[in-house]
mmCIF file of C-alpha atoms in Angstrom:
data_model
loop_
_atom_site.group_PDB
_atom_site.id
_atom_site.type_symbol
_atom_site.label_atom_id
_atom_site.label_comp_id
_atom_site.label_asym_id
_atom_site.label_seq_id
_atom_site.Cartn_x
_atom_site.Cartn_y
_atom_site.Cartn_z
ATOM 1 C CA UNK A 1051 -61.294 -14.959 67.039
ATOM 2 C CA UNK A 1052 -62.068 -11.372 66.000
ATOM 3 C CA UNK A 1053 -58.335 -9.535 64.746
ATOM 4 C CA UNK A 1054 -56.868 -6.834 67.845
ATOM 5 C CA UNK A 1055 -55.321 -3.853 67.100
ATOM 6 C CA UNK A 1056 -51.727 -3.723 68.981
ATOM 7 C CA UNK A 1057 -51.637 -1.378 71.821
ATOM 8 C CA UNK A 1058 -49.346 0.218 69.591
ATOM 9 C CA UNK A 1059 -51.446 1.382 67.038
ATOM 10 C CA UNK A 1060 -54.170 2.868 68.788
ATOM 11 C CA UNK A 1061 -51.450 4.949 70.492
ATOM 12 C CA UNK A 1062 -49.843 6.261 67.386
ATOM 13 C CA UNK A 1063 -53.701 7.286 66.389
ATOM 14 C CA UNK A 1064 -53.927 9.669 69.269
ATOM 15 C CA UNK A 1065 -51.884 12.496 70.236
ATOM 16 C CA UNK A 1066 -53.456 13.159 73.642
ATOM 17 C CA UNK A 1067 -54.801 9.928 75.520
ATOM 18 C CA UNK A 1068 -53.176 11.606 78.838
ATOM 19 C CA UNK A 1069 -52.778 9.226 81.176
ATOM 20 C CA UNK A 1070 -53.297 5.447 80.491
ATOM 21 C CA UNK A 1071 -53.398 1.988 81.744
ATOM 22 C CA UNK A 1072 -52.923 -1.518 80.393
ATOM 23 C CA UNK A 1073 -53.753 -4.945 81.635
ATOM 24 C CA UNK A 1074 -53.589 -8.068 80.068
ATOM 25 C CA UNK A 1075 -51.138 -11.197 79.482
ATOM 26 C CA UNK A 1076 -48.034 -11.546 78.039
ATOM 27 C CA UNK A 1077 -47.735 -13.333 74.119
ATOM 28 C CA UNK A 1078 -45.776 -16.571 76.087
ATOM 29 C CA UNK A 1079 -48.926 -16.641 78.488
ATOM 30 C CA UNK A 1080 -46.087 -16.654 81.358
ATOM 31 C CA UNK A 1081 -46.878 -13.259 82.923
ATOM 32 C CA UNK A 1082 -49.214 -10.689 83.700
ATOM 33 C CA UNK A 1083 -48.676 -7.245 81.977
ATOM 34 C CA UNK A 1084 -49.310 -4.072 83.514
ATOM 35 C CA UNK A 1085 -48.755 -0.626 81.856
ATOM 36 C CA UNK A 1086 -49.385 3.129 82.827
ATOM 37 C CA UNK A 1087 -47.810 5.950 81.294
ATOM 38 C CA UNK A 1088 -48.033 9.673 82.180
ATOM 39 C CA UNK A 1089 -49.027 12.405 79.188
ATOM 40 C CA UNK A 1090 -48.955 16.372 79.917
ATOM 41 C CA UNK A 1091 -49.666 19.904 77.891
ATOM 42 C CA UNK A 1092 -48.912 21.919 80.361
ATOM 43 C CA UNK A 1093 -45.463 22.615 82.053
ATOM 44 C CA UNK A 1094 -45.869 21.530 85.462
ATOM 45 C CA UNK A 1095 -47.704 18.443 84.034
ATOM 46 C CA UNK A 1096 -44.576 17.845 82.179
ATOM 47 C CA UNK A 1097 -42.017 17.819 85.025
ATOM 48 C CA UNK A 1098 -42.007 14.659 85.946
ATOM 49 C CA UNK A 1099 -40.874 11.230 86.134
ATOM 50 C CA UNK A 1100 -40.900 7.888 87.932
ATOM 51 C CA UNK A 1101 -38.634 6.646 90.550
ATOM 52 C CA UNK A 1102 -39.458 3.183 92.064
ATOM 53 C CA UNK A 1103 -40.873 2.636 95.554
ATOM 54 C CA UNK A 1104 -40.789 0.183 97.573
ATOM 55 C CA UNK A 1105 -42.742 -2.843 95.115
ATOM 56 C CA UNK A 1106 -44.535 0.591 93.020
ATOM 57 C CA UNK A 1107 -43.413 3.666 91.793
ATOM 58 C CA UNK A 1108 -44.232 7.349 92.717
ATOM 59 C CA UNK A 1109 -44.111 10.208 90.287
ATOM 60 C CA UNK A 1110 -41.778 13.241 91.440
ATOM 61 C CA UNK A 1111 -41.019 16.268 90.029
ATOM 62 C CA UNK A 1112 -37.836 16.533 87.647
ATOM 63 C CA UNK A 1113 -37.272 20.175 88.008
ATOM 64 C CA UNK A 1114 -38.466 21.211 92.148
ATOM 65 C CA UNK A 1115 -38.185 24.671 91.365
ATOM 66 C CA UNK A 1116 -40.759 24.608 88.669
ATOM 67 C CA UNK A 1117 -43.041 22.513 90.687
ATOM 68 C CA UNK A 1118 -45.956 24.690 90.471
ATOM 69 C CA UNK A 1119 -49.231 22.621 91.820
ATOM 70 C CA UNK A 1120 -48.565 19.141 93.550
ATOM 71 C CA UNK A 1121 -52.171 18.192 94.372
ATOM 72 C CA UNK A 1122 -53.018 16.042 91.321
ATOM 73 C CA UNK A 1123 -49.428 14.943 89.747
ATOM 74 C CA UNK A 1124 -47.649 13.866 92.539
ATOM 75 C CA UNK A 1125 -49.067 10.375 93.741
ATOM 76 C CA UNK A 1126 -48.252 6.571 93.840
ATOM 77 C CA UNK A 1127 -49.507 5.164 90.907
ATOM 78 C CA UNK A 1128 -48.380 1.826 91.719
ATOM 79 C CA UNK A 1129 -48.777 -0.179 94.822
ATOM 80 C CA UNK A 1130 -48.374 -3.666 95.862
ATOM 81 C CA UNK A 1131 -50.484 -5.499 98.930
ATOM 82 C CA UNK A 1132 -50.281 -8.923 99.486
ATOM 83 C CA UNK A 1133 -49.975 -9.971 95.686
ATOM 84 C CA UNK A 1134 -52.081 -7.864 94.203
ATOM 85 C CA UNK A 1135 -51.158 -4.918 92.247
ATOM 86 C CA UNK A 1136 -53.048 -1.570 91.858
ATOM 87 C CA UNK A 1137 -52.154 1.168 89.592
ATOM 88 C CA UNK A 1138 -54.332 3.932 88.683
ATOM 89 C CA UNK A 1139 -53.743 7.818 87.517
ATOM 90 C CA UNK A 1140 -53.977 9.918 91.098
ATOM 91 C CA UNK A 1141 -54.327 9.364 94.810
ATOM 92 C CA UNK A 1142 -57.154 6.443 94.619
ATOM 93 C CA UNK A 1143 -53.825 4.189 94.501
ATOM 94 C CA UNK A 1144 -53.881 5.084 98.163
ATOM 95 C CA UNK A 1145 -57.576 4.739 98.721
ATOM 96 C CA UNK A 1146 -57.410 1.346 97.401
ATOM 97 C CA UNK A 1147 -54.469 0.083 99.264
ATOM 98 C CA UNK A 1148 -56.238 0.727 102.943
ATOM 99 C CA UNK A 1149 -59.711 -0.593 101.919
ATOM 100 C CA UNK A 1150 -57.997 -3.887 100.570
ATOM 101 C CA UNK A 1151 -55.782 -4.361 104.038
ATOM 102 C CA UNK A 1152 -59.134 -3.530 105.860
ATOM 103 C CA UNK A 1153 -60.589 -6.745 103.716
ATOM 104 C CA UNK A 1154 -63.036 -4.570 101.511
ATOM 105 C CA UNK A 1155 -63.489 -3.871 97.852
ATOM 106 C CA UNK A 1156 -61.805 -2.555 94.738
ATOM 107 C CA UNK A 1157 -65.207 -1.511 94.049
ATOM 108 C CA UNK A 1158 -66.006 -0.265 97.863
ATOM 109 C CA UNK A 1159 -62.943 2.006 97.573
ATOM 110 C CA UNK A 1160 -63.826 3.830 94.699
ATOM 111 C CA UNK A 1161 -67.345 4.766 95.549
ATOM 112 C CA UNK A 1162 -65.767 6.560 98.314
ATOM 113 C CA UNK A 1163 -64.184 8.797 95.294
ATOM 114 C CA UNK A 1164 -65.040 11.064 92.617
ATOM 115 C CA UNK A 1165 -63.111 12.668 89.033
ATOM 116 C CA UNK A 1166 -60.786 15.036 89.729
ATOM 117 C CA UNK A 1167 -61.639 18.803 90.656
ATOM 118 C CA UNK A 1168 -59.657 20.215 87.602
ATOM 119 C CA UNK A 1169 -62.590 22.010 86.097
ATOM 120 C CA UNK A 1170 -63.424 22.126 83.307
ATOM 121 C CA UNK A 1171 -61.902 19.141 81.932
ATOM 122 C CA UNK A 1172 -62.971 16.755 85.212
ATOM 123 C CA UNK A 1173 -60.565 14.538 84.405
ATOM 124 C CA UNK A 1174 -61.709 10.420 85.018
ATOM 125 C CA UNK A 1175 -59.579 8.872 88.011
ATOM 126 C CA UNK A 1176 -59.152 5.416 86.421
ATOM 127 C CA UNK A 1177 -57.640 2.198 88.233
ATOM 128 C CA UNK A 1178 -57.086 -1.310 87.421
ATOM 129 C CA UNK A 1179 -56.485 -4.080 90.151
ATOM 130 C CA UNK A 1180 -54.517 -7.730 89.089
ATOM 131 C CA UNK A 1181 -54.503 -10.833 91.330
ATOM 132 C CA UNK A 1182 -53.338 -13.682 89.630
ATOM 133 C CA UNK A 1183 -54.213 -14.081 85.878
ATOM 134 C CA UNK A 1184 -57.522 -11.954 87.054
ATOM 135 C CA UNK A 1185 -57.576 -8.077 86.695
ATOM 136 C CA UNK A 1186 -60.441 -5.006 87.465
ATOM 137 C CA UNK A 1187 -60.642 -1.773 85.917
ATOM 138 C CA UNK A 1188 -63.079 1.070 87.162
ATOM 139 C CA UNK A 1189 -63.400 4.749 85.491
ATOM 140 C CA UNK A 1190 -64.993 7.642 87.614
ATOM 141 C CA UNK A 1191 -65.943 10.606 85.491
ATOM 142 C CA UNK A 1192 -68.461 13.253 84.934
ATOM 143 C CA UNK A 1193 -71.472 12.993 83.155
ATOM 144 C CA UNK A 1194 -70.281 14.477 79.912
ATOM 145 C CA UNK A 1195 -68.632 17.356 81.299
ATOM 146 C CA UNK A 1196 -71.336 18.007 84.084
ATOM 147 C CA UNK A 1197 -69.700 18.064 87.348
ATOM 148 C CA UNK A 1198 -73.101 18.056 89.103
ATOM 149 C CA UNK A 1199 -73.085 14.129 88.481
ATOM 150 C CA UNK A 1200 -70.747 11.103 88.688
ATOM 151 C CA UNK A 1201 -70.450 8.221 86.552
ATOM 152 C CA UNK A 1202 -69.055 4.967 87.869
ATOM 153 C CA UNK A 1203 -68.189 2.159 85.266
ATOM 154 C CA UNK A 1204 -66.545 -1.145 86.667
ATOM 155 C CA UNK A 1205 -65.212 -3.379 84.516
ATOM 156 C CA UNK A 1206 -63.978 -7.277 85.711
ATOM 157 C CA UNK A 1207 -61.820 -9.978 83.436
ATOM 158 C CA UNK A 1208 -61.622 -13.199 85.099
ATOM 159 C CA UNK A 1209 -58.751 -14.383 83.081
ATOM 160 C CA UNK A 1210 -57.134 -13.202 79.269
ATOM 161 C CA UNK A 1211 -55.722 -15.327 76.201
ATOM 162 C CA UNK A 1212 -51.897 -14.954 76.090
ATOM 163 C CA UNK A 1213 -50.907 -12.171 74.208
ATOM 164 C CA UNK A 1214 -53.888 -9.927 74.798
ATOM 165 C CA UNK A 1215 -55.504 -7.106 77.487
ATOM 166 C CA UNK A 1216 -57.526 -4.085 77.807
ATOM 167 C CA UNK A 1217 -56.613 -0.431 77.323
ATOM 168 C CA UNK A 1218 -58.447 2.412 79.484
ATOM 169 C CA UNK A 1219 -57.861 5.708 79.220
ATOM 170 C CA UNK A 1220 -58.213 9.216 81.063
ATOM 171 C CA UNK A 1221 -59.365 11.463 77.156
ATOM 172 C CA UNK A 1222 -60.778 10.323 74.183
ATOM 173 C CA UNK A 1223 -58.598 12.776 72.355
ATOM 174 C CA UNK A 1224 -56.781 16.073 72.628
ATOM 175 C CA UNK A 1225 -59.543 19.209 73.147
ATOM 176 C CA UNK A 1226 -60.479 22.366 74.979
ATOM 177 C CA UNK A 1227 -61.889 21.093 77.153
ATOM 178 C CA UNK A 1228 -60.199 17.323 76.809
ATOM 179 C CA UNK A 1229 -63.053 14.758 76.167
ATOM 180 C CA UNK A 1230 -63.449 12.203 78.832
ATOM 181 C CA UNK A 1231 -62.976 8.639 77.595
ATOM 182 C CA UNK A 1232 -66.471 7.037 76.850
ATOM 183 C CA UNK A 1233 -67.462 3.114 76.697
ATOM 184 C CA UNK A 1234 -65.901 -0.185 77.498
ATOM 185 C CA UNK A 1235 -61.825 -0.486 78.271
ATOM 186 C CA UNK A 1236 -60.429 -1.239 74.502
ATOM 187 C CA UNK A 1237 -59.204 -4.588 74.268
ATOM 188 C CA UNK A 1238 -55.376 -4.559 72.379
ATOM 189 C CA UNK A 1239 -52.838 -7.549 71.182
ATOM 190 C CA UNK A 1240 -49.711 -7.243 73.407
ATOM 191 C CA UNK A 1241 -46.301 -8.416 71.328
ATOM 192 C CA UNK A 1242 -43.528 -9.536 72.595
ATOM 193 C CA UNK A 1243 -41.625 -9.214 76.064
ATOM 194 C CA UNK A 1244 -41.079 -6.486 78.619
ATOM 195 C CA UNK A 1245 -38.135 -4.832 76.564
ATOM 196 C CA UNK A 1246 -39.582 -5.143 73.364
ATOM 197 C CA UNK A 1247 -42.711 -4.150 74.752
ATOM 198 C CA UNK A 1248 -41.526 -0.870 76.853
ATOM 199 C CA UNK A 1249 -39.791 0.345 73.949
ATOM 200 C CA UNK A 1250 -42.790 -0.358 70.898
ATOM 201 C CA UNK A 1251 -45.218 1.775 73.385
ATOM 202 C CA UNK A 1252 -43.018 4.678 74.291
ATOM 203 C CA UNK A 1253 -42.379 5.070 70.228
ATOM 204 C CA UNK A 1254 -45.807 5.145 69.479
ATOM 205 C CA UNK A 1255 -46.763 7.998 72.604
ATOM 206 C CA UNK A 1256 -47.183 11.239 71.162
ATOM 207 C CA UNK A 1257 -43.333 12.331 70.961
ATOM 208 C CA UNK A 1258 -44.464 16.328 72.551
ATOM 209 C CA UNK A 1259 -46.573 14.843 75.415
ATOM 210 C CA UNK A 1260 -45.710 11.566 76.587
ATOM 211 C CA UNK A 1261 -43.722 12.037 79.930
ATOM 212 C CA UNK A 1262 -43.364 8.844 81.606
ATOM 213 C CA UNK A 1263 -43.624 4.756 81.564
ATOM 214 C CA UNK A 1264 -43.879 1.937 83.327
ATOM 215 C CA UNK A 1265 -44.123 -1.298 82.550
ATOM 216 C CA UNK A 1266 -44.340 -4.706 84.558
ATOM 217 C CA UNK A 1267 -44.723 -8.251 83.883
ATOM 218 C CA UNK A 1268 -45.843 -10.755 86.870
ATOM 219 C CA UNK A 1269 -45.013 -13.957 86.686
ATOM 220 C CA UNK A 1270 -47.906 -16.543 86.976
ATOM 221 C CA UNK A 1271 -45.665 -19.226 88.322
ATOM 222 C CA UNK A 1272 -44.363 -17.381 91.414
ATOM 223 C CA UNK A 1273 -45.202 -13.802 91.542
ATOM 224 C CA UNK A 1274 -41.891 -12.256 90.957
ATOM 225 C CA UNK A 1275 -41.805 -9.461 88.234
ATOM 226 C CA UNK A 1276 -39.684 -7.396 86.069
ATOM 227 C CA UNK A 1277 -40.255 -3.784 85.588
ATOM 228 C CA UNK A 1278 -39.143 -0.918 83.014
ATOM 229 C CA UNK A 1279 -39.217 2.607 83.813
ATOM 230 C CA UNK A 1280 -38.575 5.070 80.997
ATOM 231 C CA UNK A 1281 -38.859 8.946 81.832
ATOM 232 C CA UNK A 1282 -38.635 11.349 78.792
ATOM 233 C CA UNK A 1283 -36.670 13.934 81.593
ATOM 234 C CA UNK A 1284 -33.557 12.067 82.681
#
């Protein structure tokens, strides 16, 4: 079995992966893991946090008054339908959610969508879908900056060895303009459980741009789950 590097480290090795997402199973092979955490350079990207939802969370502005542009940081990025749990980094969340009740796709939902309009970065809309100890990812980005195209990348793990997942992205790195992630979700070693977990990954985000994070673990047995929310505005 080839070594992982821990979520952990590829974290610490990049100041600016914006926003992210994690899937995988926990190191007791008991639970499902799902992360997502928020990054931000600029101020209104930067105010604000989590508050739970229902079964998912929304993000919400910490300051109102400084609320500048809602369109693409105030969304769900966490819903639940019927035992299956989608997170993703913008209003797909939604998307997803009513094509699933209507019995269709993961993947039928997001060819109904595109990267986000936020020229000239066109930043990916990424989402990840778990049911049971199965999980989906899917990326939606330009074609290396060019807005005239669209890229769709779909990526499907039946199951996962305890203790391991897959890491995906919105940047490769910080930039002007930001660098799109590129190639297959990164697969990571996963250590320990949710509170040792929640606390190892917010170190390692970049201390001036990590905002927000969430963390979940599902049980396999029965479905139940614990989640941690830490926002760096209280």
């Amino acid at each position: 079995m080839k070594q992982l590097s821990p979520i952990e480290a590829l974290l610490k090795e990049n100041a600016y992966p914006g926003r992210g997402i994690v899937i995988g199973r926990s190191e007791d092979a008991k639970s499902m893991v799902v992360v997502y955490f928020i990054m931000g350079r600029s101020e209104n990207s930067r105010n604000r946090i989590f508050v739970t939802d229902g079964d998912g969370i929304r993000t919400q502005a910490f300051d109102p008054a400084k609320l500048t542009d809602p369109s693409l940081i105030i969304y769900h990025p966490v819903r639940v339908l019927d035992g299956a749990t989608i997170v993703t980094n913008g209003d797909q969340t939604d998307t997803i959610q009513d094509f699933l009740r209507l019995g269709k796709t993961f993947g039928d939902a997001l060819r109904t969508r595109t990267f986000e309009p936020d020229a000239p970065n066109f930043t990916p809309r990424i989402s990840g879908l778990v049911q049971n100890s199965g999980y989906r990812f899917s990326i939606l980005k330009s074609a290396d900056g060019d807005s005239d195209f669209i890229r769709r990348f779909f990526y499907e793990y039946d199951s996962t060895a305890a203790g391991t997942g897959h890491f995906i992205h919105t940047y490769r790195c910080d930039g002007s303009p930001i660098p799109s992630f590129s190639g297959e979700p990164e697969e990571v070693s996963l250590k320990g459980g949710i509170d040792a977990l929640s606390s190892s990954v917010w170190e390692s985000l970049n201390q001036e741009n990590k905002v927000s994070l969430f963390i979940r673990f599902i049980s396999l047995a029965d479905g139940t789950y614990e989640t941690r929310i830490i926002n760096k505005n209280h």
